[in-house]
PDB file of N, CA, C and O in Angstrom:
ATOM      1  N   UNK A   1     -56.715-189.844 118.150  1.00 46.00           N
ATOM      2  CA  UNK A   1     -57.630-189.495 119.217  1.00 46.00           C
ATOM      3  C   UNK A   1     -56.848-188.853 120.368  1.00 46.00           C
ATOM      4  O   UNK A   1     -55.805-189.339 120.780  1.00 46.00           O
ATOM      5  N   UNK A   2     -57.373-187.770 120.897  1.00 68.00           N
ATOM      6  CA  UNK A   2     -56.709-187.045 121.983  1.00 68.00           C
ATOM      7  C   UNK A   2     -56.849-187.801 123.294  1.00 68.00           C
ATOM      8  O   UNK A   2     -57.846-188.475 123.548  1.00 68.00           O
ATOM      9  N   UNK A   3     -55.833-187.700 124.121  1.00 82.00           N
ATOM     10  CA  UNK A   3     -55.842-188.340 125.428  1.00 82.00           C
ATOM     11  C   UNK A   3     -56.661-187.481 126.390  1.00 82.00           C
ATOM     12  O   UNK A   3     -56.307-186.336 126.659  1.00 82.00           O
ATOM     13  N   UNK A   4     -57.748-188.001 126.970  1.00 82.00           N
ATOM     14  CA  UNK A   4     -58.584-187.195 127.873  1.00 82.00           C
ATOM     15  C   UNK A   4     -57.916-186.894 129.210  1.00 82.00           C
ATOM     16  O   UNK A   4     -58.406-186.070 129.970  1.00 82.00           O
ATOM     17  N   UNK A   5     -56.806-187.547 129.499  1.00 90.00           N
ATOM     18  CA  UNK A   5     -56.103-187.315 130.754  1.00 90.00           C
ATOM     19  C   UNK A   5     -55.018-186.253 130.629  1.00 90.00           C
ATOM     20  O   UNK A   5     -54.299-185.984 131.578  1.00 90.00           O
ATOM     21  N   UNK A   6     -54.878-185.656 129.447  1.00 94.00           N
ATOM     22  CA  UNK A   6     -53.919-184.594 129.199  1.00 94.00           C
ATOM     23  C   UNK A   6     -54.687-183.308 128.907  1.00 94.00           C
ATOM     24  O   UNK A   6     -55.649-183.309 128.135  1.00 94.00           O
ATOM     25  N   UNK A   7     -54.272-182.212 129.529  1.00 95.00           N
ATOM     26  CA  UNK A   7     -54.975-180.946 129.390  1.00 95.00           C
ATOM     27  C   UNK A   7     -54.054-179.869 128.836  1.00 95.00           C
ATOM     28  O   UNK A   7     -52.890-179.783 129.236  1.00 95.00           O
ATOM     29  N   UNK A   8     -54.584-179.027 127.971  1.00 95.00           N
ATOM     30  CA  UNK A   8     -53.862-177.836 127.544  1.00 95.00           C
ATOM     31  C   UNK A   8     -53.940-176.823 128.684  1.00 95.00           C
ATOM     32  O   UNK A   8     -54.656-177.020 129.667  1.00 95.00           O
ATOM     33  N   UNK A   9     -53.239-175.712 128.554  1.00 95.00           N
ATOM     34  CA  UNK A   9     -53.279-174.681 129.590  1.00 95.00           C
ATOM     35  C   UNK A   9     -54.701-174.164 129.791  1.00 95.00           C
ATOM     36  O   UNK A   9     -55.159-174.018 130.930  1.00 95.00           O
ATOM     37  N   UNK A  10     -55.417-173.916 128.706  1.00 95.00           N
ATOM     38  CA  UNK A  10     -56.789-173.413 128.814  1.00 95.00           C
ATOM     39  C   UNK A  10     -57.691-174.425 129.535  1.00 95.00           C
ATOM     40  O   UNK A  10     -58.510-174.049 130.381  1.00 95.00           O
ATOM     41  N   UNK A  11     -57.539-175.696 129.204  1.00 95.00           N
ATOM     42  CA  UNK A  11     -58.342-176.727 129.865  1.00 95.00           C
ATOM     43  C   UNK A  11     -57.963-176.861 131.336  1.00 95.00           C
ATOM     44  O   UNK A  11     -58.825-177.067 132.190  1.00 95.00           O
ATOM     45  N   UNK A  12     -56.679-176.716 131.649  1.00 96.00           N
ATOM     46  CA  UNK A  12     -56.229-176.778 133.042  1.00 96.00           C
ATOM     47  C   UNK A  12     -56.833-175.621 133.833  1.00 96.00           C
ATOM     48  O   UNK A  12     -57.277-175.803 134.976  1.00 96.00           O
ATOM     49  N   UNK A  13     -56.879-174.439 133.244  1.00 96.00           N
ATOM     50  CA  UNK A  13     -57.465-173.288 133.924  1.00 96.00           C
ATOM     51  C   UNK A  13     -58.957-173.473 134.164  1.00 96.00           C
ATOM     52  O   UNK A  13     -59.482-173.089 135.219  1.00 96.00           O
ATOM     53  N   UNK A  14     -59.647-174.080 133.224  1.00 96.00           N
ATOM     54  CA  UNK A  14     -61.074-174.375 133.401  1.00 96.00           C
ATOM     55  C   UNK A  14     -61.275-175.374 134.540  1.00 96.00           C
ATOM     56  O   UNK A  14     -62.194-175.230 135.352  1.00 96.00           O
ATOM     57  N   UNK A  15     -60.416-176.390 134.611  1.00 95.00           N
ATOM     58  CA  UNK A  15     -60.502-177.389 135.671  1.00 95.00           C
ATOM     59  C   UNK A  15     -60.221-176.760 137.034  1.00 95.00           C
ATOM     60  O   UNK A  15     -60.912-177.046 138.018  1.00 95.00           O
ATOM     61  N   UNK A  16     -59.233-175.882 137.112  1.00 94.00           N
ATOM     62  CA  UNK A  16     -58.916-175.190 138.366  1.00 94.00           C
ATOM     63  C   UNK A  16     -60.115-174.355 138.822  1.00 94.00           C
ATOM     64  O   UNK A  16     -60.489-174.365 139.989  1.00 94.00           O
ATOM     65  N   UNK A  17     -60.747-173.662 137.892  1.00 94.00           N
ATOM     66  CA  UNK A  17     -61.919-172.862 138.238  1.00 94.00           C
ATOM     67  C   UNK A  17     -63.061-173.751 138.721  1.00 94.00           C
ATOM     68  O   UNK A  17     -63.744-173.427 139.697  1.00 94.00           O
ATOM     69  N   UNK A  18     -63.256-174.889 138.077  1.00 94.00           N
ATOM     70  CA  UNK A  18     -64.321-175.808 138.478  1.00 94.00           C
ATOM     71  C   UNK A  18     -64.044-176.411 139.858  1.00 94.00           C
ATOM     72  O   UNK A  18     -64.962-176.600 140.658  1.00 94.00           O
ATOM     73  N   UNK A  19     -62.785-176.701 140.161  1.00 91.00           N
ATOM     74  CA  UNK A  19     -62.419-177.326 141.446  1.00 91.00           C
ATOM     75  C   UNK A  19     -62.453-176.338 142.606  1.00 91.00           C
ATOM     76  O   UNK A  19     -62.846-176.697 143.702  1.00 91.00           O
ATOM     77  N   UNK A  20     -61.982-175.101 142.363  1.00 89.00           N
ATOM     78  CA  UNK A  20     -61.813-174.154 143.464  1.00 89.00           C
ATOM     79  C   UNK A  20     -62.770-172.979 143.435  1.00 89.00           C
ATOM     80  O   UNK A  20     -62.945-172.309 144.447  1.00 89.00           O
ATOM     81  N   UNK A  21     -63.326-172.691 142.280  1.00 90.00           N
ATOM     82  CA  UNK A  21     -64.171-171.512 142.141  1.00 90.00           C
ATOM     83  C   UNK A  21     -63.374-170.245 141.874  1.00 90.00           C
ATOM     84  O   UNK A  21     -63.936-169.175 141.713  1.00 90.00           O
ATOM     85  N   UNK A  22     -62.045-170.358 141.840  1.00 88.00           N
ATOM     86  CA  UNK A  22     -61.173-169.213 141.598  1.00 88.00           C
ATOM     87  C   UNK A  22     -60.606-169.261 140.192  1.00 88.00           C
ATOM     88  O   UNK A  22     -60.234-170.322 139.712  1.00 88.00           O
ATOM     89  N   UNK A  23     -60.534-168.090 139.573  1.00 91.00           N
ATOM     90  CA  UNK A  23     -59.952-168.020 138.238  1.00 91.00           C
ATOM     91  C   UNK A  23     -58.490-167.609 138.326  1.00 91.00           C
ATOM     92  O   UNK A  23     -58.122-166.775 139.134  1.00 91.00           O
ATOM     93  N   UNK A  24     -57.676-168.220 137.493  1.00 92.00           N
ATOM     94  CA  UNK A  24     -56.278-167.824 137.318  1.00 92.00           C
ATOM     95  C   UNK A  24     -56.119-167.376 135.883  1.00 92.00           C
ATOM     96  O   UNK A  24     -56.725-167.946 134.973  1.00 92.00           O
ATOM     97  N   UNK A  25     -55.287-166.383 135.671  1.00 94.00           N
ATOM     98  CA  UNK A  25     -55.001-166.004 134.288  1.00 94.00           C
ATOM     99  C   UNK A  25     -53.968-166.979 133.735  1.00 94.00           C
ATOM    100  O   UNK A  25     -53.233-167.627 134.485  1.00 94.00           O
ATOM    101  N   UNK A  26     -53.905-167.056 132.435  1.00 95.00           N
ATOM    102  CA  UNK A  26     -52.951-167.957 131.790  1.00 95.00           C
ATOM    103  C   UNK A  26     -51.519-167.553 132.129  1.00 95.00           C
ATOM    104  O   UNK A  26     -50.671-168.413 132.384  1.00 95.00           O
ATOM    105  N   UNK A  27     -51.246-166.250 132.200  1.00 95.00           N
ATOM    106  CA  UNK A  27     -49.883-165.811 132.500  1.00 95.00           C
ATOM    107  C   UNK A  27     -49.501-166.141 133.945  1.00 95.00           C
ATOM    108  O   UNK A  27     -48.353-166.495 134.214  1.00 95.00           O
ATOM    109  N   UNK A  28     -50.439-166.053 134.873  1.00 93.00           N
ATOM    110  CA  UNK A  28     -50.164-166.420 136.270  1.00 93.00           C
ATOM    111  C   UNK A  28     -49.851-167.904 136.367  1.00 93.00           C
ATOM    112  O   UNK A  28     -48.882-168.305 137.013  1.00 93.00           O
ATOM    113  N   UNK A  29     -50.653-168.720 135.701  1.00 95.00           N
ATOM    114  CA  UNK A  29     -50.436-170.163 135.734  1.00 95.00           C
ATOM    115  C   UNK A  29     -49.086-170.524 135.102  1.00 95.00           C
ATOM    116  O   UNK A  29     -48.337-171.324 135.649  1.00 95.00           O
ATOM    117  N   UNK A  30     -48.764-169.901 133.968  1.00 95.00           N
ATOM    118  CA  UNK A  30     -47.467-170.169 133.329  1.00 95.00           C
ATOM    119  C   UNK A  30     -46.321-169.769 134.248  1.00 95.00           C
ATOM    120  O   UNK A  30     -45.288-170.440 134.301  1.00 95.00           O
ATOM    121  N   UNK A  31     -46.485-168.680 134.990  1.00 94.00           N
ATOM    122  CA  UNK A  31     -45.469-168.257 135.958  1.00 94.00           C
ATOM    123  C   UNK A  31     -45.289-169.296 137.052  1.00 94.00           C
ATOM    124  O   UNK A  31     -44.163-169.622 137.439  1.00 94.00           O
ATOM    125  N   UNK A  32     -46.389-169.815 137.575  1.00 93.00           N
ATOM    126  CA  UNK A  32     -46.317-170.869 138.595  1.00 93.00           C
ATOM    127  C   UNK A  32     -45.563-172.080 138.055  1.00 93.00           C
ATOM    128  O   UNK A  32     -44.726-172.658 138.734  1.00 93.00           O
ATOM    129  N   UNK A  33     -45.878-172.457 136.829  1.00 95.00           N
ATOM    130  CA  UNK A  33     -45.223-173.628 136.223  1.00 95.00           C
ATOM    131  C   UNK A  33     -43.730-173.369 136.051  1.00 95.00           C
ATOM    132  O   UNK A  33     -42.903-174.217 136.394  1.00 95.00           O
ATOM    133  N   UNK A  34     -43.371-172.195 135.557  1.00 94.00           N
ATOM    134  CA  UNK A  34     -41.952-171.904 135.308  1.00 94.00           C
ATOM    135  C   UNK A  34     -41.137-171.839 136.598  1.00 94.00           C
ATOM    136  O   UNK A  34     -39.957-172.161 136.605  1.00 94.00           O
ATOM    137  N   UNK A  35     -41.786-171.438 137.713  1.00 92.00           N
ATOM    138  CA  UNK A  35     -41.095-171.382 139.004  1.00 92.00           C
ATOM    139  C   UNK A  35     -41.188-172.692 139.778  1.00 92.00           C
ATOM    140  O   UNK A  35     -40.679-172.794 140.887  1.00 92.00           O
ATOM    141  N   UNK A  36     -41.863-173.687 139.216  1.00 92.00           N
ATOM    142  CA  UNK A  36     -41.982-174.979 139.890  1.00 92.00           C
ATOM    143  C   UNK A  36     -43.037-174.998 140.976  1.00 92.00           C
ATOM    144  O   UNK A  36     -43.061-175.894 141.808  1.00 92.00           O
ATOM    145  N   UNK A  37     -43.939-174.019 140.990  1.00 91.00           N
ATOM    146  CA  UNK A  37     -44.995-173.957 141.993  1.00 91.00           C
ATOM    147  C   UNK A  37     -46.270-174.651 141.541  1.00 91.00           C
ATOM    148  O   UNK A  37     -47.223-174.743 142.314  1.00 91.00           O
ATOM    149  N   UNK A  38     -46.308-175.102 140.317  1.00 93.00           N
ATOM    150  CA  UNK A  38     -47.440-175.848 139.762  1.00 93.00           C
ATOM    151  C   UNK A  38     -46.864-177.047 139.009  1.00 93.00           C
ATOM    152  O   UNK A  38     -45.676-177.059 138.670  1.00 93.00           O
ATOM    153  N   UNK A  39     -47.687-178.047 138.749  1.00 95.00           N
ATOM    154  CA  UNK A  39     -47.181-179.231 138.037  1.00 95.00           C
ATOM    155  C   UNK A  39     -46.585-178.874 136.673  1.00 95.00           C
ATOM    156  O   UNK A  39     -47.101-178.022 135.954  1.00 95.00           O
ATOM    157  N   UNK A  40     -45.510-179.536 136.352  1.00 96.00           N
ATOM    158  CA  UNK A  40     -44.851-179.335 135.062  1.00 96.00           C
ATOM    159  C   UNK A  40     -45.601-180.095 133.971  1.00 96.00           C
ATOM    160  O   UNK A  40     -46.266-181.095 134.247  1.00 96.00           O
ATOM    161  N   UNK A  41     -45.489-179.643 132.731  1.00 96.00           N
ATOM    162  CA  UNK A  41     -46.106-180.386 131.628  1.00 96.00           C
ATOM    163  C   UNK A  41     -45.492-181.782 131.525  1.00 96.00           C
ATOM    164  O   UNK A  41     -44.303-181.978 131.767  1.00 96.00           O
ATOM    165  N   UNK A  42     -46.327-182.753 131.202  1.00 95.00           N
ATOM    166  CA  UNK A  42     -45.842-184.125 131.048  1.00 95.00           C
ATOM    167  C   UNK A  42     -45.582-184.461 129.586  1.00 95.00           C
ATOM    168  O   UNK A  42     -44.945-185.466 129.285  1.00 95.00           O
ATOM    169  N   UNK A  43     -46.067-183.608 128.710  1.00 92.00           N
ATOM    170  CA  UNK A  43     -45.967-183.879 127.276  1.00 92.00           C
ATOM    171  C   UNK A  43     -46.099-182.555 126.531  1.00 92.00           C
ATOM    172  O   UNK A  43     -46.665-181.602 127.046  1.00 92.00           O
ATOM    173  N   UNK A  44     -45.568-182.500 125.344  1.00 94.00           N
ATOM    174  CA  UNK A  44     -45.691-181.324 124.491  1.00 94.00           C
ATOM    175  C   UNK A  44     -46.174-181.760 123.118  1.00 94.00           C
ATOM    176  O   UNK A  44     -45.735-182.770 122.589  1.00 94.00           O
ATOM    177  N   UNK A  45     -47.055-180.981 122.535  1.00 92.00           N
ATOM    178  CA  UNK A  45     -47.433-181.158 121.132  1.00 92.00           C
ATOM    179  C   UNK A  45     -47.034-179.861 120.453  1.00 92.00           C
ATOM    180  O   UNK A  45     -47.678-178.831 120.639  1.00 92.00           O
ATOM    181  N   UNK A  46     -45.934-179.905 119.747  1.00 93.00           N
ATOM    182  CA  UNK A  46     -45.371-178.680 119.191  1.00 93.00           C
ATOM    183  C   UNK A  46     -44.947-177.776 120.329  1.00 93.00           C
ATOM    184  O   UNK A  46     -44.145-178.155 121.163  1.00 93.00           O
ATOM    185  N   UNK A  47     -45.533-176.576 120.397  1.00 94.00           N
ATOM    186  CA  UNK A  47     -45.228-175.639 121.486  1.00 94.00           C
ATOM    187  C   UNK A  47     -46.305-175.621 122.558  1.00 94.00           C
ATOM    188  O   UNK A  47     -46.290-174.770 123.445  1.00 94.00           O
ATOM    189  N   UNK A  48     -47.255-176.538 122.467  1.00 94.00           N
ATOM    190  CA  UNK A  48     -48.368-176.579 123.422  1.00 94.00           C
ATOM    191  C   UNK A  48     -48.064-177.568 124.539  1.00 94.00           C
ATOM    192  O   UNK A  48     -47.921-178.768 124.298  1.00 94.00           O
ATOM    193  N   UNK A  49     -47.971-177.079 125.788  1.00 95.00           N
ATOM    194  CA  UNK A  49     -47.732-177.992 126.909  1.00 95.00           C
ATOM    195  C   UNK A  49     -49.013-178.726 127.280  1.00 95.00           C
ATOM    196  O   UNK A  49     -50.105-178.165 127.217  1.00 95.00           O
ATOM    197  N   UNK A  50     -48.863-179.984 127.663  1.00 96.00           N
ATOM    198  CA  UNK A  50     -49.997-180.778 128.125  1.00 96.00           C
ATOM    199  C   UNK A  50     -49.729-181.215 129.557  1.00 96.00           C
ATOM    200  O   UNK A  50     -48.640-181.675 129.883  1.00 96.00           O
ATOM    201  N   UNK A  51     -50.734-181.050 130.392  1.00 97.00           N
ATOM    202  CA  UNK A  51     -50.619-181.359 131.809  1.00 97.00           C
ATOM    203  C   UNK A  51     -51.459-182.573 132.152  1.00 97.00           C
ATOM    204  O   UNK A  51     -52.488-182.827 131.530  1.00 97.00           O
ATOM    205  N   UNK A  52     -51.047-183.301 133.148  1.00 96.00           N
ATOM    206  CA  UNK A  52     -51.765-184.484 133.603  1.00 96.00           C
ATOM    207  C   UNK A  52     -52.961-184.034 134.448  1.00 96.00           C
ATOM    208  O   UNK A  52     -52.809-183.274 135.400  1.00 96.00           O
ATOM    209  N   UNK A  53     -54.150-184.490 134.073  1.00 95.00           N
ATOM    210  CA  UNK A  53     -55.384-184.078 134.736  1.00 95.00           C
ATOM    211  C   UNK A  53     -55.331-184.316 136.246  1.00 95.00           C
ATOM    212  O   UNK A  53     -55.686-183.434 137.028  1.00 95.00           O
ATOM    213  N   UNK A  54     -54.867-185.477 136.679  1.00 95.00           N
ATOM    214  CA  UNK A  54     -54.860-185.797 138.112  1.00 95.00           C
ATOM    215  C   UNK A  54     -53.912-184.880 138.889  1.00 95.00           C
ATOM    216  O   UNK A  54     -54.205-184.498 140.028  1.00 95.00           O
ATOM    217  N   UNK A  55     -52.785-184.495 138.285  1.00 95.00           N
ATOM    218  CA  UNK A  55     -51.843-183.597 138.961  1.00 95.00           C
ATOM    219  C   UNK A  55     -52.431-182.197 139.115  1.00 95.00           C
ATOM    220  O   UNK A  55     -52.260-181.563 140.159  1.00 95.00           O
ATOM    221  N   UNK A  56     -53.124-181.721 138.090  1.00 95.00           N
ATOM    222  CA  UNK A  56     -53.746-180.395 138.157  1.00 95.00           C
ATOM    223  C   UNK A  56     -54.859-180.399 139.208  1.00 95.00           C
ATOM    224  O   UNK A  56     -54.971-179.467 140.008  1.00 95.00           O
ATOM    225  N   UNK A  57     -55.656-181.442 139.244  1.00 94.00           N
ATOM    226  CA  UNK A  57     -56.738-181.542 140.230  1.00 94.00           C
ATOM    227  C   UNK A  57     -56.181-181.536 141.648  1.00 94.00           C
ATOM    228  O   UNK A  57     -56.656-180.792 142.513  1.00 94.00           O
ATOM    229  N   UNK A  58     -55.171-182.343 141.902  1.00 94.00           N
ATOM    230  CA  UNK A  58     -54.574-182.411 143.238  1.00 94.00           C
ATOM    231  C   UNK A  58     -53.948-181.072 143.617  1.00 94.00           C
ATOM    232  O   UNK A  58     -54.112-180.601 144.742  1.00 94.00           O
ATOM    233  N   UNK A  59     -53.238-180.454 142.696  1.00 93.00           N
ATOM    234  CA  UNK A  59     -52.603-179.171 142.963  1.00 93.00           C
ATOM    235  C   UNK A  59     -53.651-178.113 143.290  1.00 93.00           C
ATOM    236  O   UNK A  59     -53.491-177.335 144.235  1.00 93.00           O
ATOM    237  N   UNK A  60     -54.740-178.070 142.515  1.00 92.00           N
ATOM    238  CA  UNK A  60     -55.789-177.066 142.724  1.00 92.00           C
ATOM    239  C   UNK A  60     -56.438-177.232 144.093  1.00 92.00           C
ATOM    240  O   UNK A  60     -56.729-176.244 144.773  1.00 92.00           O
ATOM    241  N   UNK A  61     -56.646-178.445 144.517  1.00 90.00           N
ATOM    242  CA  UNK A  61     -57.296-178.701 145.806  1.00 90.00           C
ATOM    243  C   UNK A  61     -56.379-178.385 146.988  1.00 90.00           C
ATOM    244  O   UNK A  61     -56.865-178.071 148.070  1.00 90.00           O
ATOM    245  N   UNK A  62     -55.069-178.496 146.819  1.00 89.00           N
ATOM    246  CA  UNK A  62     -54.139-178.366 147.933  1.00 89.00           C
ATOM    247  C   UNK A  62     -53.328-177.080 147.956  1.00 89.00           C
ATOM    248  O   UNK A  62     -52.521-176.901 148.865  1.00 89.00           O
ATOM    249  N   UNK A  63     -53.519-176.194 147.001  1.00 84.00           N
ATOM    250  CA  UNK A  63     -52.700-174.992 146.978  1.00 84.00           C
ATOM    251  C   UNK A  63     -53.173-174.009 148.038  1.00 84.00           C
ATOM    252  O   UNK A  63     -54.354-173.949 148.362  1.00 84.00           O
ATOM    253  N   UNK A  64     -52.241-173.250 148.612  1.00 73.00           N
ATOM    254  CA  UNK A  64     -52.623-172.285 149.649  1.00 73.00           C
ATOM    255  C   UNK A  64     -53.457-171.159 149.056  1.00 73.00           C
ATOM    256  O   UNK A  64     -53.394-170.880 147.868  1.00 73.00           O
ATOM    257  N   UNK A  65     -54.245-170.532 149.877  1.00 70.00           N
ATOM    258  CA  UNK A  65     -55.109-169.455 149.415  1.00 70.00           C
ATOM    259  C   UNK A  65     -54.358-168.178 149.119  1.00 70.00           C
ATOM    260  O   UNK A  65     -53.159-168.052 149.396  1.00 70.00           O
ATOM    261  N   UNK A  66     -55.056-167.219 148.578  1.00 69.00           N
ATOM    262  CA  UNK A  66     -54.473-165.932 148.220  1.00 69.00           C
ATOM    263  C   UNK A  66     -53.924-165.263 149.468  1.00 69.00           C
ATOM    264  O   UNK A  66     -54.581-165.202 150.502  1.00 69.00           O
ATOM    265  N   UNK A  67     -52.722-164.761 149.377  1.00 69.00           N
ATOM    266  CA  UNK A  67     -52.100-164.052 150.479  1.00 69.00           C
ATOM    267  C   UNK A  67     -51.395-164.943 151.474  1.00 69.00           C
ATOM    268  O   UNK A  67     -50.828-164.452 152.440  1.00 69.00           O
ATOM    269  N   UNK A  68     -51.400-166.256 151.267  1.00 70.00           N
ATOM    270  CA  UNK A  68     -50.726-167.165 152.186  1.00 70.00           C
ATOM    271  C   UNK A  68     -49.223-166.978 152.072  1.00 70.00           C
ATOM    272  O   UNK A  68     -48.674-166.963 150.980  1.00 70.00           O
ATOM    273  N   UNK A  69     -48.550-166.824 153.197  1.00 70.00           N
ATOM    274  CA  UNK A  69     -47.099-166.647 153.212  1.00 70.00           C
ATOM    275  C   UNK A  69     -46.455-168.017 153.362  1.00 70.00           C
ATOM    276  O   UNK A  69     -46.301-168.516 154.459  1.00 70.00           O
ATOM    277  N   UNK A  70     -46.097-168.618 152.262  1.00 69.00           N
ATOM    278  CA  UNK A  70     -45.473-169.940 152.297  1.00 69.00           C
ATOM    279  C   UNK A  70     -43.965-169.862 152.452  1.00 69.00           C
ATOM    280  O   UNK A  70     -43.310-170.883 152.586  1.00 69.00           O
ATOM    281  N   UNK A  71     -43.420-168.640 152.448  1.00 72.00           N
ATOM    282  CA  UNK A  71     -41.980-168.484 152.555  1.00 72.00           C
ATOM    283  C   UNK A  71     -41.510-168.352 154.008  1.00 72.00           C
ATOM    284  O   UNK A  71     -40.320-168.338 154.276  1.00 72.00           O
ATOM    285  N   UNK A  72     -42.446-168.259 154.932  1.00 74.00           N
ATOM    286  CA  UNK A  72     -42.095-168.090 156.337  1.00 74.00           C
ATOM    287  C   UNK A  72     -42.039-169.438 157.047  1.00 74.00           C
ATOM    288  O   UNK A  72     -42.842-170.317 156.785  1.00 74.00           O
ATOM    289  N   UNK A  73     -41.107-169.545 157.955  1.00 73.00           N
ATOM    290  CA  UNK A  73     -41.037-170.745 158.782  1.00 73.00           C
ATOM    291  C   UNK A  73     -41.968-170.572 159.968  1.00 73.00           C
ATOM    292  O   UNK A  73     -42.281-169.449 160.359  1.00 73.00           O
ATOM    293  N   UNK A  74     -42.368-171.671 160.559  1.00 68.00           N
ATOM    294  CA  UNK A  74     -43.177-171.559 161.763  1.00 68.00           C
ATOM    295  C   UNK A  74     -42.301-171.101 162.910  1.00 68.00           C
ATOM    296  O   UNK A  74     -41.133-171.484 163.016  1.00 68.00           O
ATOM    297  N   UNK A  75     -42.848-170.272 163.750  1.00 66.00           N
ATOM    298  CA  UNK A  75     -42.082-169.728 164.870  1.00 66.00           C
ATOM    299  C   UNK A  75     -41.828-170.801 165.915  1.00 66.00           C
ATOM    300  O   UNK A  75     -42.678-171.650 166.190  1.00 66.00           O
ATOM    301  N   UNK A  76     -40.631-170.771 166.460  1.00 65.00           N
ATOM    302  CA  UNK A  76     -40.297-171.699 167.528  1.00 65.00           C
ATOM    303  C   UNK A  76     -40.806-171.141 168.850  1.00 65.00           C
ATOM    304  O   UNK A  76     -40.774-169.930 169.071  1.00 65.00           O
ATOM    305  N   UNK A  77     -41.225-172.015 169.685  1.00 67.00           N
ATOM    306  CA  UNK A  77     -41.640-171.599 171.019  1.00 67.00           C
ATOM    307  C   UNK A  77     -40.424-171.500 171.909  1.00 67.00           C
ATOM    308  O   UNK A  77     -39.534-172.337 171.867  1.00 67.00           O
ATOM    309  N   UNK A  78     -40.433-170.478 172.725  1.00 67.00           N
ATOM    310  CA  UNK A  78     -39.336-170.329 173.673  1.00 67.00           C
ATOM    311  C   UNK A  78     -39.558-171.254 174.856  1.00 67.00           C
ATOM    312  O   UNK A  78     -40.690-171.432 175.308  1.00 67.00           O
ATOM    313  N   UNK A  79     -38.484-171.787 175.345  1.00 69.00           N
ATOM    314  CA  UNK A  79     -38.576-172.658 176.519  1.00 69.00           C
ATOM    315  C   UNK A  79     -38.651-171.786 177.772  1.00 69.00           C
ATOM    316  O   UNK A  79     -37.893-170.839 177.930  1.00 69.00           O
ATOM    317  N   UNK A  80     -39.558-172.129 178.611  1.00 70.00           N
ATOM    318  CA  UNK A  80     -39.627-171.445 179.902  1.00 70.00           C
ATOM    319  C   UNK A  80     -39.187-172.440 180.963  1.00 70.00           C
ATOM    320  O   UNK A  80     -39.667-173.557 181.022  1.00 70.00           O
ATOM    321  N   UNK A  81     -38.255-172.000 181.758  1.00 63.00           N
ATOM    322  CA  UNK A  81     -37.722-172.913 182.764  1.00 63.00           C
ATOM    323  C   UNK A  81     -38.039-172.454 184.141  1.00 63.00           C
ATOM    324  O   UNK A  81     -38.293-171.411 184.507  1.00 63.00           O
TER     325      UNK A  81
END
């Protein structure tokens, strides 16, 4: 019996769409995973990665929107004396 708390890439993409309303392509999601920007697989069945449902849900709800610059630091305020 399959574990309902483990998702294939296709199932993870469906869950992301259901949570956010935004679609991701499989190649975009795989890129995020390979760069560490999305949850890593917790298990493998052959060559198929399986992701933890709760991690995908949390990631989908908390990821920055399209065009968000996450590589920039917040600007420091200058002191006025």
